[in-house]
Amino acid sequence: CRDKFGDARIEVEVMVPQGSNSGVYVMGEYEIQVLDSFGREKMGSGYKALLYYIGFEIGISSYKVVRGMVRDLSHTIMLYQEMFKHMGLGTLKIDISEEGNKAKVWDSFECELFKGSSECEGQFIRGMLAGFISSIFNKQMYAQEIACIAKGDSHCEYVIH
């Protein structure tokens, strides 16, 4: 598709009626869904699963990109943390050790949206971390969020096993 259309940067601001959804068609081939979620307490488990799996695939892809740039694990993690920050996702610190794999995120864009929630809300980031660390160990890993900005914690914290 890139050969057909070339590169593009598209910025869109939308306003949809309360409780509705819409879509934005890009180049006649792709639709980006727009959903009114303002004021919703919860998006539901389907939403959470979708964000986790999208994040997981992005974590795998990110690992491949970063690993292609550097040769050792410490530089791979350092570059991924910088990439994470420059993508506007927050500040990430990953700790890989024999005691377990952990990650902390400060200023999480995702969890800031859900401040005041009674649940952990970092589904997309949780998926990204699971995909990235699964790629490091070449086996399926799962990320569990144990602290969350949305619940009032100072940062989000994940255990990846």
Short mmCIF file of N, CA and C in Angstrom, two decimals:
data_model
loop_
_atom_site.label_atom_id
_atom_site.label_comp_id
_atom_site.label_asym_id
_atom_site.label_seq_id
_atom_site.Cartn_x
_atom_site.Cartn_y
_atom_site.Cartn_z
N CYS A 1 0.82 -1.19 0.00
CA CYS A 1 0.00 0.00 0.00
C CYS A 1 0.87 1.26 0.00
N ARG A 2 2.06 1.17 0.60
CA ARG A 2 2.95 2.33 0.64
C ARG A 2 3.36 2.75 -0.76
N ASP A 3 3.61 1.74 -1.65
CA ASP A 3 3.98 2.06 -3.02
C ASP A 3 2.86 2.80 -3.73
N LYS A 4 1.64 2.48 -3.37
CA LYS A 4 0.47 3.05 -4.01
C LYS A 4 0.22 4.49 -3.57
N PHE A 5 0.37 4.77 -2.26
CA PHE A 5 -0.01 6.07 -1.73
C PHE A 5 1.16 6.91 -1.23
N GLY A 6 2.27 6.31 -0.85
CA GLY A 6 3.37 7.05 -0.25
C GLY A 6 3.13 7.30 1.23
N ASP A 7 4.02 8.06 1.86
CA ASP A 7 3.89 8.37 3.27
C ASP A 7 2.86 9.49 3.47
N ALA A 8 2.25 9.48 4.64
CA ALA A 8 1.30 10.54 4.96
C ALA A 8 1.30 10.78 6.47
N ARG A 9 1.09 12.01 6.84
CA ARG A 9 0.85 12.36 8.25
C ARG A 9 -0.52 12.99 8.29
N ILE A 10 -1.41 12.39 9.04
CA ILE A 10 -2.79 12.84 9.06
C ILE A 10 -3.15 13.24 10.49
N GLU A 11 -3.64 14.45 10.65
CA GLU A 11 -4.13 14.91 11.95
C GLU A 11 -5.60 15.22 11.79
N VAL A 12 -6.40 14.65 12.68
CA VAL A 12 -7.84 14.79 12.58
C VAL A 12 -8.41 15.15 13.95
N GLU A 13 -9.27 16.12 14.00
CA GLU A 13 -10.05 16.41 15.20
C GLU A 13 -11.49 16.09 14.86
N VAL A 14 -12.15 15.36 15.75
CA VAL A 14 -13.53 14.97 15.47
C VAL A 14 -14.43 15.32 16.64
N MET A 15 -15.68 15.52 16.32
CA MET A 15 -16.71 15.69 17.33
C MET A 15 -17.86 14.79 16.90
N VAL A 16 -18.21 13.85 17.77
CA VAL A 16 -19.32 12.95 17.48
C VAL A 16 -20.42 13.19 18.50
N PRO A 17 -21.66 13.00 18.10
CA PRO A 17 -22.76 13.18 19.06
C PRO A 17 -22.60 12.23 20.24
N GLN A 18 -23.08 12.66 21.40
CA GLN A 18 -22.97 11.87 22.63
C GLN A 18 -23.52 10.46 22.43
N GLY A 19 -22.73 9.47 22.86
CA GLY A 19 -23.15 8.07 22.83
C GLY A 19 -23.09 7.42 21.45
N SER A 20 -22.49 8.08 20.48
CA SER A 20 -22.47 7.52 19.14
C SER A 20 -21.05 7.13 18.72
N ASN A 21 -20.94 6.63 17.52
CA ASN A 21 -19.63 6.36 16.96
C ASN A 21 -19.63 6.77 15.50
N SER A 22 -18.45 6.82 14.93
CA SER A 22 -18.31 7.20 13.54
C SER A 22 -17.00 6.60 13.04
N GLY A 23 -16.59 6.96 11.88
CA GLY A 23 -15.34 6.46 11.35
C GLY A 23 -14.70 7.48 10.43
N VAL A 24 -13.40 7.38 10.30
CA VAL A 24 -12.65 8.22 9.38
C VAL A 24 -12.00 7.29 8.38
N TYR A 25 -12.31 7.49 7.09
CA TYR A 25 -11.70 6.67 6.06
C TYR A 25 -10.42 7.33 5.57
N VAL A 26 -9.37 6.54 5.49
CA VAL A 26 -8.07 7.04 5.07
C VAL A 26 -7.72 6.42 3.73
N MET A 27 -7.52 7.30 2.74
CA MET A 27 -7.12 6.88 1.40
C MET A 27 -8.06 5.84 0.80
N GLY A 28 -9.29 5.86 1.23
CA GLY A 28 -10.29 4.98 0.65
C GLY A 28 -10.16 3.51 1.01
N GLU A 29 -9.20 3.16 1.86
CA GLU A 29 -8.96 1.75 2.16
C GLU A 29 -9.02 1.39 3.63
N TYR A 30 -8.78 2.34 4.52
CA TYR A 30 -8.70 2.05 5.94
C TYR A 30 -9.74 2.89 6.68
N GLU A 31 -10.36 2.28 7.69
CA GLU A 31 -11.27 3.04 8.52
C GLU A 31 -10.75 3.06 9.94
N ILE A 32 -10.72 4.24 10.51
CA ILE A 32 -10.36 4.41 11.91
C ILE A 32 -11.66 4.71 12.65
N GLN A 33 -11.99 3.87 13.61
CA GLN A 33 -13.22 4.05 14.36
C GLN A 33 -13.09 5.18 15.37
N VAL A 34 -14.13 5.96 15.51
CA VAL A 34 -14.20 7.04 16.49
C VAL A 34 -15.38 6.71 17.39
N LEU A 35 -15.13 6.63 18.69
CA LEU A 35 -16.15 6.25 19.66
C LEU A 35 -16.25 7.32 20.74
N ASP A 36 -17.48 7.77 21.02
CA ASP A 36 -17.68 8.71 22.12
C ASP A 36 -17.55 7.95 23.43
N SER A 37 -16.49 8.24 24.19
CA SER A 37 -16.30 7.57 25.48
C SER A 37 -16.28 8.57 26.63
N PHE A 38 -16.57 9.83 26.36
CA PHE A 38 -16.51 10.86 27.39
C PHE A 38 -17.46 10.52 28.53
N GLY A 39 -16.93 10.53 29.75
CA GLY A 39 -17.75 10.31 30.92
C GLY A 39 -18.07 8.86 31.23
N ARG A 40 -17.57 7.94 30.44
CA ARG A 40 -17.85 6.53 30.72
C ARG A 40 -17.00 6.06 31.89
N GLU A 41 -17.62 5.36 32.82
CA GLU A 41 -16.90 4.84 33.97
C GLU A 41 -15.99 3.68 33.56
N LYS A 42 -16.50 2.78 32.71
CA LYS A 42 -15.76 1.60 32.28
C LYS A 42 -16.05 1.36 30.81
N MET A 43 -15.07 0.88 30.12
CA MET A 43 -15.29 0.53 28.72
C MET A 43 -15.68 -0.94 28.59
N GLY A 44 -15.42 -1.75 29.59
CA GLY A 44 -15.80 -3.15 29.52
C GLY A 44 -14.61 -4.05 29.21
N SER A 45 -14.79 -5.34 29.43
CA SER A 45 -13.69 -6.30 29.28
C SER A 45 -13.25 -6.47 27.83
N GLY A 46 -14.16 -6.32 26.87
CA GLY A 46 -13.78 -6.43 25.47
C GLY A 46 -12.79 -5.36 25.08
N TYR A 47 -13.01 -4.18 25.56
CA TYR A 47 -12.12 -3.05 25.31
C TYR A 47 -10.73 -3.33 25.90
N LYS A 48 -10.72 -3.84 27.12
CA LYS A 48 -9.45 -4.12 27.79
C LYS A 48 -8.66 -5.20 27.06
N ALA A 49 -9.34 -6.24 26.64
CA ALA A 49 -8.67 -7.33 25.92
C ALA A 49 -8.13 -6.83 24.58
N LEU A 50 -8.91 -6.04 23.88
CA LEU A 50 -8.47 -5.51 22.60
C LEU A 50 -7.21 -4.67 22.75
N LEU A 51 -7.21 -3.77 23.73
CA LEU A 51 -6.02 -2.94 23.94
C LEU A 51 -4.81 -3.78 24.33
N TYR A 52 -5.01 -4.80 25.17
CA TYR A 52 -3.90 -5.66 25.57
C TYR A 52 -3.28 -6.35 24.36
N TYR A 53 -4.11 -6.94 23.50
CA TYR A 53 -3.57 -7.68 22.36
C TYR A 53 -2.96 -6.78 21.30
N ILE A 54 -3.52 -5.60 21.11
CA ILE A 54 -2.88 -4.65 20.20
C ILE A 54 -1.52 -4.25 20.77
N GLY A 55 -1.48 -3.95 22.06
CA GLY A 55 -0.21 -3.60 22.71
C GLY A 55 0.80 -4.73 22.62
N PHE A 56 0.33 -5.97 22.79
CA PHE A 56 1.23 -7.13 22.73
C PHE A 56 1.92 -7.19 21.36
N GLU A 57 1.15 -7.04 20.30
CA GLU A 57 1.72 -7.09 18.94
C GLU A 57 2.69 -5.93 18.70
N ILE A 58 2.36 -4.76 19.22
CA ILE A 58 3.26 -3.62 19.09
C ILE A 58 4.54 -3.85 19.89
N GLY A 59 4.42 -4.49 21.05
CA GLY A 59 5.61 -4.83 21.85
C GLY A 59 6.55 -5.76 21.09
N ILE A 60 5.99 -6.75 20.42
CA ILE A 60 6.81 -7.67 19.61
C ILE A 60 7.48 -6.91 18.47
N SER A 61 6.71 -6.09 17.76
CA SER A 61 7.27 -5.32 16.64
C SER A 61 8.35 -4.36 17.12
N SER A 62 8.11 -3.73 18.25
CA SER A 62 9.09 -2.78 18.81
C SER A 62 10.40 -3.49 19.15
N TYR A 63 10.28 -4.69 19.71
CA TYR A 63 11.48 -5.46 20.04
C TYR A 63 12.31 -5.71 18.78
N LYS A 64 11.64 -6.12 17.71
CA LYS A 64 12.35 -6.42 16.45
C LYS A 64 13.08 -5.20 15.93
N VAL A 65 12.43 -4.04 16.00
CA VAL A 65 13.05 -2.80 15.52
C VAL A 65 14.25 -2.44 16.39
N VAL A 66 14.06 -2.44 17.70
CA VAL A 66 15.12 -2.05 18.63
C VAL A 66 16.27 -3.05 18.57
N ARG A 67 15.96 -4.32 18.57
CA ARG A 67 17.01 -5.36 18.57
C ARG A 67 17.85 -5.29 17.30
N GLY A 68 17.23 -4.83 16.21
CA GLY A 68 17.99 -4.67 14.97
C GLY A 68 18.99 -3.53 15.01
N MET A 69 18.85 -2.65 15.99
CA MET A 69 19.74 -1.49 16.10
C MET A 69 20.90 -1.72 17.05
N VAL A 70 20.72 -2.59 18.02
CA VAL A 70 21.76 -2.84 19.02
C VAL A 70 21.96 -4.34 19.19
N ARG A 71 23.04 -4.72 19.83
CA ARG A 71 23.38 -6.15 19.91
C ARG A 71 23.19 -6.79 21.28
N ASP A 72 23.18 -6.00 22.35
CA ASP A 72 23.09 -6.64 23.66
C ASP A 72 21.79 -6.23 24.37
N LEU A 73 21.42 -7.00 25.37
CA LEU A 73 20.15 -6.83 26.06
C LEU A 73 20.04 -5.49 26.78
N SER A 74 21.10 -5.07 27.46
CA SER A 74 21.00 -3.82 28.21
C SER A 74 20.74 -2.63 27.30
N HIS A 75 21.39 -2.60 26.13
CA HIS A 75 21.15 -1.51 25.19
C HIS A 75 19.78 -1.64 24.52
N THR A 76 19.32 -2.87 24.32
CA THR A 76 17.98 -3.08 23.77
C THR A 76 16.93 -2.48 24.70
N ILE A 77 17.05 -2.75 25.98
CA ILE A 77 16.10 -2.23 26.97
C ILE A 77 16.22 -0.72 27.07
N MET A 78 17.43 -0.20 27.09
CA MET A 78 17.64 1.24 27.20
C MET A 78 17.02 1.97 25.99
N LEU A 79 17.23 1.45 24.80
CA LEU A 79 16.68 2.07 23.60
C LEU A 79 15.15 1.97 23.58
N TYR A 80 14.59 0.85 24.04
CA TYR A 80 13.14 0.68 24.10
C TYR A 80 12.53 1.68 25.09
N GLN A 81 13.18 1.88 26.22
CA GLN A 81 12.70 2.84 27.21
C GLN A 81 12.67 4.25 26.62
N GLU A 82 13.69 4.59 25.86
CA GLU A 82 13.73 5.91 25.21
C GLU A 82 12.65 6.02 24.14
N MET A 83 12.47 4.97 23.36
CA MET A 83 11.44 4.96 22.33
C MET A 83 10.06 5.13 22.96
N PHE A 84 9.82 4.43 24.06
CA PHE A 84 8.56 4.49 24.80
C PHE A 84 8.26 5.94 25.21
N LYS A 85 9.27 6.60 25.73
CA LYS A 85 9.12 7.99 26.18
C LYS A 85 8.84 8.92 25.00
N HIS A 86 9.57 8.75 23.92
CA HIS A 86 9.42 9.63 22.76
C HIS A 86 8.12 9.39 22.01
N MET A 87 7.49 8.25 22.24
CA MET A 87 6.17 7.98 21.65
C MET A 87 5.07 8.62 22.49
N GLY A 88 5.42 9.23 23.62
CA GLY A 88 4.45 9.90 24.46
C GLY A 88 3.69 8.98 25.39
N LEU A 89 4.24 7.78 25.65
CA LEU A 89 3.55 6.80 26.48
C LEU A 89 3.83 6.96 27.96
N GLY A 90 4.87 7.70 28.31
CA GLY A 90 5.27 7.87 29.70
C GLY A 90 6.75 7.58 29.84
N THR A 91 7.21 7.55 31.08
CA THR A 91 8.61 7.22 31.37
C THR A 91 8.65 5.79 31.89
N LEU A 92 9.42 4.95 31.23
CA LEU A 92 9.46 3.51 31.49
C LEU A 92 10.80 3.11 32.08
N LYS A 93 10.75 2.24 33.09
CA LYS A 93 11.95 1.62 33.67
C LYS A 93 11.71 0.12 33.74
N ILE A 94 12.47 -0.65 32.98
CA ILE A 94 12.34 -2.12 32.96
C ILE A 94 13.48 -2.72 33.77
N ASP A 95 13.15 -3.71 34.60
CA ASP A 95 14.14 -4.42 35.40
C ASP A 95 14.00 -5.91 35.12
N ILE A 96 15.00 -6.48 34.45
CA ILE A 96 15.05 -7.91 34.17
C ILE A 96 16.03 -8.52 35.16
N SER A 97 15.57 -9.46 35.99
CA SER A 97 16.46 -10.08 36.97
C SER A 97 16.02 -11.50 37.27
N GLU A 98 16.85 -12.22 37.98
CA GLU A 98 16.52 -13.59 38.37
C GLU A 98 15.32 -13.63 39.32
N GLU A 99 15.13 -12.55 40.08
CA GLU A 99 13.99 -12.49 41.00
C GLU A 99 12.67 -12.28 40.27
N GLY A 100 12.72 -11.79 39.03
CA GLY A 100 11.51 -11.56 38.24
C GLY A 100 11.66 -10.34 37.35
N ASN A 101 10.77 -10.22 36.42
CA ASN A 101 10.78 -9.11 35.47
C ASN A 101 9.73 -8.09 35.91
N LYS A 102 10.17 -6.86 36.06
CA LYS A 102 9.28 -5.80 36.51
C LYS A 102 9.45 -4.59 35.63
N ALA A 103 8.41 -3.78 35.60
CA ALA A 103 8.47 -2.51 34.88
C ALA A 103 7.65 -1.47 35.65
N LYS A 104 8.13 -0.24 35.61
CA LYS A 104 7.41 0.87 36.21
C LYS A 104 7.22 1.93 35.13
N VAL A 105 6.04 2.57 35.16
CA VAL A 105 5.75 3.64 34.21
C VAL A 105 5.24 4.85 34.99
N TRP A 106 5.89 5.99 34.77
CA TRP A 106 5.46 7.24 35.34
C TRP A 106 4.81 8.05 34.23
N ASP A 107 3.83 8.85 34.56
CA ASP A 107 3.14 9.72 33.60
C ASP A 107 2.51 8.92 32.45
N SER A 108 1.93 7.78 32.77
CA SER A 108 1.30 6.93 31.76
C SER A 108 0.14 7.66 31.10
N PHE A 109 0.23 7.87 29.80
CA PHE A 109 -0.86 8.55 29.09
C PHE A 109 -2.16 7.78 29.26
N GLU A 110 -2.09 6.47 29.25
CA GLU A 110 -3.27 5.62 29.30
C GLU A 110 -3.96 5.69 30.66
N CYS A 111 -3.21 5.56 31.72
CA CYS A 111 -3.79 5.53 33.06
C CYS A 111 -4.21 6.90 33.55
N GLU A 112 -3.57 7.95 33.04
CA GLU A 112 -3.98 9.31 33.39
C GLU A 112 -5.43 9.55 32.95
N LEU A 113 -5.84 8.92 31.85
CA LEU A 113 -7.21 9.07 31.35
C LEU A 113 -8.26 8.53 32.30
N PHE A 114 -7.88 7.54 33.11
CA PHE A 114 -8.84 6.85 33.97
C PHE A 114 -8.66 7.18 35.46
N LYS A 115 -8.02 8.31 35.77
CA LYS A 115 -7.82 8.66 37.18
C LYS A 115 -9.14 8.62 37.94
N GLY A 116 -9.09 8.04 39.13
CA GLY A 116 -10.29 7.89 39.94
C GLY A 116 -10.92 6.52 39.82
N SER A 117 -10.36 5.66 38.98
CA SER A 117 -10.88 4.31 38.80
C SER A 117 -10.52 3.46 40.03
N SER A 118 -11.29 2.42 40.24
CA SER A 118 -10.98 1.48 41.32
C SER A 118 -10.16 0.30 40.81
N GLU A 119 -9.87 0.29 39.51
CA GLU A 119 -9.14 -0.82 38.89
C GLU A 119 -7.88 -0.32 38.19
N CYS A 120 -6.95 -1.22 37.95
CA CYS A 120 -5.79 -0.91 37.12
C CYS A 120 -6.27 -0.78 35.68
N GLU A 121 -5.77 0.21 34.97
CA GLU A 121 -6.28 0.51 33.64
C GLU A 121 -5.23 0.50 32.53
N GLY A 122 -4.02 0.05 32.80
CA GLY A 122 -2.94 0.10 31.81
C GLY A 122 -2.94 -1.09 30.86
N GLN A 123 -4.01 -1.29 30.13
CA GLN A 123 -4.14 -2.48 29.27
C GLN A 123 -3.18 -2.45 28.07
N PHE A 124 -3.14 -1.32 27.36
CA PHE A 124 -2.29 -1.21 26.18
C PHE A 124 -0.82 -1.34 26.56
N ILE A 125 -0.41 -0.60 27.58
CA ILE A 125 0.98 -0.64 28.03
C ILE A 125 1.33 -2.02 28.57
N ARG A 126 0.42 -2.62 29.30
CA ARG A 126 0.62 -3.98 29.83
C ARG A 126 0.88 -4.95 28.67
N GLY A 127 0.11 -4.83 27.61
CA GLY A 127 0.32 -5.67 26.43
C GLY A 127 1.65 -5.41 25.77
N MET A 128 2.01 -4.13 25.65
CA MET A 128 3.31 -3.79 25.05
C MET A 128 4.46 -4.42 25.81
N LEU A 129 4.40 -4.32 27.14
CA LEU A 129 5.47 -4.88 27.97
C LEU A 129 5.52 -6.40 27.83
N ALA A 130 4.36 -7.06 27.83
CA ALA A 130 4.32 -8.52 27.68
C ALA A 130 4.89 -8.94 26.33
N GLY A 131 4.53 -8.24 25.26
CA GLY A 131 5.05 -8.56 23.93
C GLY A 131 6.55 -8.35 23.82
N PHE A 132 7.02 -7.23 24.37
CA PHE A 132 8.45 -6.92 24.33
C PHE A 132 9.26 -7.95 25.11
N ILE A 133 8.83 -8.25 26.32
CA ILE A 133 9.60 -9.17 27.16
C ILE A 133 9.43 -10.62 26.69
N SER A 134 8.28 -10.95 26.11
CA SER A 134 8.12 -12.28 25.48
C SER A 134 9.16 -12.45 24.38
N SER A 135 9.40 -11.39 23.63
CA SER A 135 10.39 -11.45 22.55
C SER A 135 11.80 -11.61 23.08
N ILE A 136 12.10 -10.99 24.20
CA ILE A 136 13.43 -11.13 24.80
C ILE A 136 13.71 -12.59 25.15
N PHE A 137 12.72 -13.25 25.79
CA PHE A 137 12.91 -14.62 26.26
C PHE A 137 12.43 -15.67 25.26
N ASN A 138 11.89 -15.21 24.14
CA ASN A 138 11.39 -16.11 23.09
C ASN A 138 10.38 -17.12 23.63
N LYS A 139 9.49 -16.65 24.50
CA LYS A 139 8.40 -17.47 25.02
C LYS A 139 7.26 -16.56 25.47
N GLN A 140 6.07 -17.09 25.47
CA GLN A 140 4.89 -16.32 25.84
C GLN A 140 4.97 -15.87 27.30
N MET A 141 4.83 -14.58 27.52
CA MET A 141 4.85 -14.00 28.86
C MET A 141 3.56 -13.21 29.04
N TYR A 142 3.21 -12.95 30.28
CA TYR A 142 2.00 -12.22 30.64
C TYR A 142 2.38 -11.10 31.60
N ALA A 143 1.80 -9.92 31.42
CA ALA A 143 2.08 -8.80 32.31
C ALA A 143 0.87 -8.55 33.21
N GLN A 144 1.15 -8.39 34.49
CA GLN A 144 0.11 -8.10 35.47
C GLN A 144 0.41 -6.73 36.07
N GLU A 145 -0.59 -5.85 36.10
CA GLU A 145 -0.42 -4.53 36.68
C GLU A 145 -0.76 -4.59 38.16
N ILE A 146 0.20 -4.20 38.99
CA ILE A 146 0.00 -4.30 40.44
C ILE A 146 -0.14 -2.94 41.13
N ALA A 147 0.16 -1.86 40.42
CA ALA A 147 -0.05 -0.50 40.92
C ALA A 147 -0.43 0.34 39.71
N CYS A 148 -1.28 1.36 39.93
CA CYS A 148 -1.78 2.11 38.77
C CYS A 148 -2.08 3.56 39.14
N ILE A 149 -1.66 4.46 38.27
CA ILE A 149 -1.95 5.87 38.41
C ILE A 149 -3.46 6.09 38.47
N ALA A 150 -4.22 5.32 37.69
CA ALA A 150 -5.68 5.47 37.66
C ALA A 150 -6.30 5.25 39.04
N LYS A 151 -5.66 4.40 39.85
CA LYS A 151 -6.17 4.11 41.20
C LYS A 151 -5.60 5.06 42.25
N GLY A 152 -4.76 5.99 41.82
CA GLY A 152 -4.18 6.95 42.77
C GLY A 152 -2.73 6.69 43.13
N ASP A 153 -2.13 5.63 42.59
CA ASP A 153 -0.72 5.37 42.86
C ASP A 153 0.14 6.38 42.11
N SER A 154 1.38 6.59 42.55
CA SER A 154 2.26 7.58 41.94
C SER A 154 2.78 7.14 40.58
N HIS A 155 2.73 5.84 40.31
CA HIS A 155 3.19 5.29 39.04
C HIS A 155 2.45 3.97 38.80
N CYS A 156 2.58 3.45 37.60
CA CYS A 156 2.05 2.12 37.30
C CYS A 156 3.20 1.13 37.44
N GLU A 157 2.89 -0.04 37.95
CA GLU A 157 3.92 -1.07 38.12
C GLU A 157 3.39 -2.39 37.58
N TYR A 158 4.26 -3.10 36.89
CA TYR A 158 3.91 -4.35 36.22
C TYR A 158 4.88 -5.46 36.60
N VAL A 159 4.35 -6.66 36.74
CA VAL A 159 5.15 -7.85 36.91
C VAL A 159 4.93 -8.69 35.65
N ILE A 160 6.01 -9.10 35.01
CA ILE A 160 5.91 -9.84 33.75
C ILE A 160 6.48 -11.23 33.96
N HIS A 161 5.65 -12.25 33.79
CA HIS A 161 6.08 -13.63 34.03
C HIS A 161 5.52 -14.56 32.97
#
